[in-house]
Coordinates of N, CA, C and O in Angstrom, one line a residue:
M1 N 263.8 130.3 82.0 CA 265.2 130.0 82.0 C 265.9 130.5 80.7 O 265.4 130.3 79.7
S2 N 267.1 131.1 80.9 CA 267.7 131.6 79.6 C 269.2 131.7 79.8 O 269.7 131.9 80.8
N3 N 269.8 131.6 78.6 CA 271.2 131.8 78.5 C 271.5 133.3 78.8 O 272.5 133.7 79.3
E4 N 270.6 134.2 78.3 CA 270.8 135.6 78.6 C 270.8 135.9 80.1 O 271.6 136.8 80.5
G5 N 269.9 135.3 80.8 CA 269.9 135.5 82.3 C 271.1 135.0 82.9 O 271.7 135.6 83.8
A6 N 271.7 133.9 82.4 CA 272.9 133.4 83.0 C 274.1 134.3 82.7 O 274.9 134.6 83.6
K7 N 274.1 134.9 81.5 CA 275.2 135.8 81.1 C 275.1 137.1 82.0 O 276.1 137.7 82.4
A8 N 273.8 137.6 82.2 CA 273.6 138.7 83.0 C 274.1 138.5 84.4 O 274.7 139.4 85.0
F9 N 273.8 137.3 84.9 CA 274.3 136.9 86.3 C 275.8 137.0 86.4 O 276.4 137.6 87.3
I10 N 276.5 136.4 85.4 CA 277.9 136.4 85.4 C 278.5 137.8 85.3 O 279.4 138.1 86.0
E11 N 277.9 138.6 84.5 CA 278.3 140.0 84.4 C 278.2 140.7 85.7 O 279.1 141.4 86.2
R12 N 277.1 140.5 86.4 CA 276.9 141.1 87.8 C 277.9 140.5 88.7 O 278.5 141.3 89.6
M13 N 278.2 139.2 88.7 CA 279.2 138.6 89.6 C 280.6 139.3 89.3 O 281.3 139.5 90.3
N14 N 280.9 139.6 88.1 CA 282.2 140.2 87.8 C 282.3 141.6 88.2 O 283.4 142.1 88.5
R15 N 281.2 142.4 88.2 CA 281.3 143.8 88.5 C 280.9 144.2 89.9 O 281.2 145.3 90.3
D16 N 280.2 143.3 90.6 CA 279.6 143.7 91.9 C 280.2 142.8 93.0 O 279.6 141.7 93.2
G17 N 281.2 143.2 93.6 CA 281.9 142.4 94.6 C 281.0 142.0 95.8 O 281.1 140.9 96.3
A18 N 280.2 142.9 96.2 CA 279.3 142.7 97.4 C 278.3 141.6 97.0 O 278.0 140.7 97.8
F19 N 277.7 141.7 95.8 CA 276.8 140.7 95.3 C 277.5 139.3 95.2 O 277.0 138.3 95.7
R20 N 278.7 139.3 94.7 CA 279.4 138.1 94.5 C 279.7 137.4 95.9 O 279.5 136.2 96.0
M21 N 280.1 138.2 96.9 CA 280.3 137.6 98.2 C 279.0 137.1 98.8 O 279.1 136.1 99.5
R22 N 277.9 137.8 98.6 CA 276.6 137.3 99.2 C 276.3 135.9 98.5 O 275.9 135.0 99.2
V23 N 276.4 135.9 97.2 CA 276.1 134.6 96.6 C 277.0 133.5 97.0 O 276.6 132.4 97.4
L24 N 278.3 133.7 97.0 CA 279.3 132.7 97.4 C 279.2 132.3 98.8 O 279.7 131.3 99.2
S25 N 278.6 133.2 99.7 CA 278.5 132.9 101.1 C 277.5 131.8 101.4 O 277.5 131.2 102.5
E26 N 276.6 131.6 100.4 CA 275.6 130.5 100.6 C 276.3 129.2 100.6 O 277.2 128.9 99.8
K27 N 275.8 128.3 101.5 CA 276.5 127.0 101.7 C 276.4 126.0 100.5 O 277.3 125.2 100.2
T28 N 275.2 126.0 99.9 CA 274.9 125.0 98.9 C 274.6 125.6 97.5 O 274.1 126.8 97.5
T29 N 274.7 124.8 96.5 CA 274.3 125.3 95.1 C 272.8 125.7 95.1 O 272.4 126.7 94.6
E30 N 272.0 124.8 95.8 CA 270.6 125.1 95.8 C 270.3 126.4 96.5 O 269.5 127.2 96.0
D31 N 271.0 126.7 97.6 CA 270.7 128.0 98.3 C 271.2 129.2 97.4 O 270.6 130.2 97.4
R32 N 272.3 129.0 96.7 CA 272.8 130.0 95.8 C 271.8 130.3 94.7 O 271.6 131.4 94.3
M33 N 271.3 129.2 94.1 CA 270.3 129.4 93.1 C 269.0 130.1 93.6 O 268.5 130.9 92.8
K34 N 268.6 129.8 94.8 CA 267.5 130.5 95.3 C 267.8 132.0 95.4 O 266.9 132.8 95.1
M35 N 269.0 132.3 95.9 CA 269.3 133.7 96.0 C 269.4 134.4 94.6 O 269.0 135.5 94.4
I36 N 270.0 133.7 93.6 CA 270.1 134.2 92.3 C 268.7 134.5 91.7 O 268.5 135.5 91.1
R37 N 267.8 133.6 91.9 CA 266.4 133.8 91.4 C 265.8 135.0 92.1 O 265.1 135.7 91.5
A38 N 266.0 135.1 93.4 CA 265.4 136.2 94.2 C 266.0 137.5 93.7 O 265.3 138.5 93.8
A39 N 267.2 137.5 93.2 CA 267.8 138.7 92.7 C 267.3 139.1 91.2 O 267.7 140.1 90.7
G40 N 266.5 138.2 90.7 CA 265.9 138.5 89.4 C 266.5 137.8 88.2 O 266.1 138.1 87.1
F41 N 267.4 136.9 88.4 CA 268.0 136.2 87.3 C 267.3 134.9 87.0 O 267.1 134.0 87.9
D42 N 266.8 134.7 85.8 CA 266.0 133.5 85.4 C 266.9 132.6 84.7 O 267.0 132.7 83.4
C43 N 267.6 131.7 85.4 CA 268.5 130.8 84.8 C 268.8 129.6 85.8 O 268.4 129.7 86.9
T44 N 269.4 128.5 85.2 CA 269.7 127.4 86.0 C 271.2 127.3 86.2 O 272.0 128.0 85.6
A45 N 271.6 126.5 87.2 CA 273.1 126.3 87.4 C 273.7 125.8 86.1 O 274.8 126.2 85.8
K46 N 273.0 124.9 85.4 CA 273.6 124.4 84.1 C 273.8 125.5 83.1 O 274.8 125.6 82.5
E47 N 272.8 126.4 83.0 CA 272.9 127.5 82.1 C 274.1 128.4 82.5 O 274.8 129.0 81.7
I48 N 274.3 128.6 83.8 CA 275.4 129.5 84.3 C 276.7 128.8 83.9 O 277.6 129.5 83.4
G49 N 276.8 127.5 84.0 CA 278.0 126.8 83.7 C 278.3 126.9 82.2 O 279.4 127.2 81.8
L50 N 277.3 126.7 81.4 CA 277.4 126.9 79.9 C 277.8 128.3 79.5 O 278.7 128.5 78.7
A51 N 277.2 129.3 80.1 CA 277.5 130.7 79.8 C 278.9 131.0 80.2 O 279.6 131.7 79.6
S52 N 279.3 130.5 81.4 CA 280.6 130.8 81.9 C 281.7 130.2 81.0 O 282.7 130.8 80.7
A53 N 281.4 129.0 80.5 CA 282.4 128.4 79.6 C 282.5 129.1 78.3 O 283.5 129.4 77.7
E54 N 281.3 129.6 77.8 CA 281.3 130.4 76.6 C 282.0 131.7 76.7 O 282.8 132.1 75.9
I55 N 281.8 132.4 77.8 CA 282.5 133.6 78.1 C 284.0 133.4 78.2 O 284.8 134.1 77.7
S56 N 284.4 132.3 78.9 CA 285.8 132.0 79.1 C 286.4 131.7 77.7 O 287.6 132.1 77.4
D57 N 285.7 131.0 76.8 CA 286.2 130.7 75.5 C 286.4 132.0 74.7 O 287.4 132.1 74.0
D58 N 285.4 132.9 74.8 CA 285.5 134.2 74.1 C 286.7 135.0 74.6 O 287.5 135.6 73.8
A59 N 287.0 135.0 76.0 CA 288.1 135.7 76.5 C 289.4 135.1 76.1 O 290.4 135.8 75.7
A60 N 289.5 133.8 76.0 CA 290.7 133.1 75.6 C 291.0 133.4 74.1 O 292.1 133.4 73.7
A61 N 289.9 133.6 73.3 CA 290.1 133.9 71.9 C 290.4 135.4 71.7 O 290.6 135.8 70.5
G62 N 290.5 136.2 72.7 CA 290.8 137.6 72.6 C 289.7 138.5 72.5 O 289.8 139.7 72.1
A63 N 288.5 138.0 72.7 CA 287.3 138.9 72.6 C 287.3 139.9 73.8 O 287.7 139.6 74.9
S64 N 286.8 141.1 73.5 CA 286.8 142.1 74.5 C 285.6 141.8 75.5 O 284.7 141.2 75.1
G65 N 285.8 142.3 76.7 CA 284.7 142.1 77.7 C 284.6 140.8 78.3 O 283.6 140.4 78.9
G66 N 285.6 139.9 78.2 CA 285.5 138.6 78.8 C 285.5 138.7 80.3 O 286.1 139.5 80.9
G67 N 284.7 137.8 80.9 CA 284.5 137.8 82.3 C 285.6 137.0 83.0 O 286.4 136.3 82.4
N68 N 285.6 137.2 84.3 CA 286.5 136.4 85.1 C 285.9 135.6 86.2 O 286.5 135.0 87.0
F69 N 284.5 135.5 86.2 CA 283.8 134.6 87.1 C 284.1 133.2 86.8 O 284.0 132.8 85.7
M70 N 284.5 132.4 87.8 CA 284.9 131.0 87.5 C 283.8 130.1 88.1 O 283.6 130.0 89.3
F71 N 283.0 129.5 87.2 CA 281.9 128.6 87.6 C 282.3 127.5 88.5 O 281.6 127.1 89.4
D72 N 283.5 126.9 88.3 CA 284.0 125.8 89.2 C 283.9 126.2 90.6 O 283.7 125.3 91.5
Y73 N 284.1 127.4 91.0 CA 284.1 127.9 92.4 C 282.7 128.1 92.8 O 282.4 128.3 94.0
F74 N 281.8 128.2 91.9 CA 280.4 128.5 92.3 C 279.6 127.2 92.8 O 278.9 127.3 93.7
I75 N 279.9 126.1 92.1 CA 279.1 124.9 92.5 C 279.8 124.2 93.7 O 281.0 124.3 93.9
S76 N 279.1 123.5 94.5 CA 279.7 122.9 95.7 C 279.8 121.4 95.4 O 279.4 120.9 94.5

């Protein structure tokens, strides 16, 4: 489990609309996490939430490359 894996997942969610739709089409957070792990991302839902908040904070501070994936919409 890693913060790097969570950040990589968020980056993929931001750049790959088809992947994002597949993940979000899963009914439960547990099913989404199974799909995320199957896609090769080694992270937990908590790590995704923390990384999402960190990226959002960086974007709010004017850092370049800030993501737009919203973790609140990810969890059920």
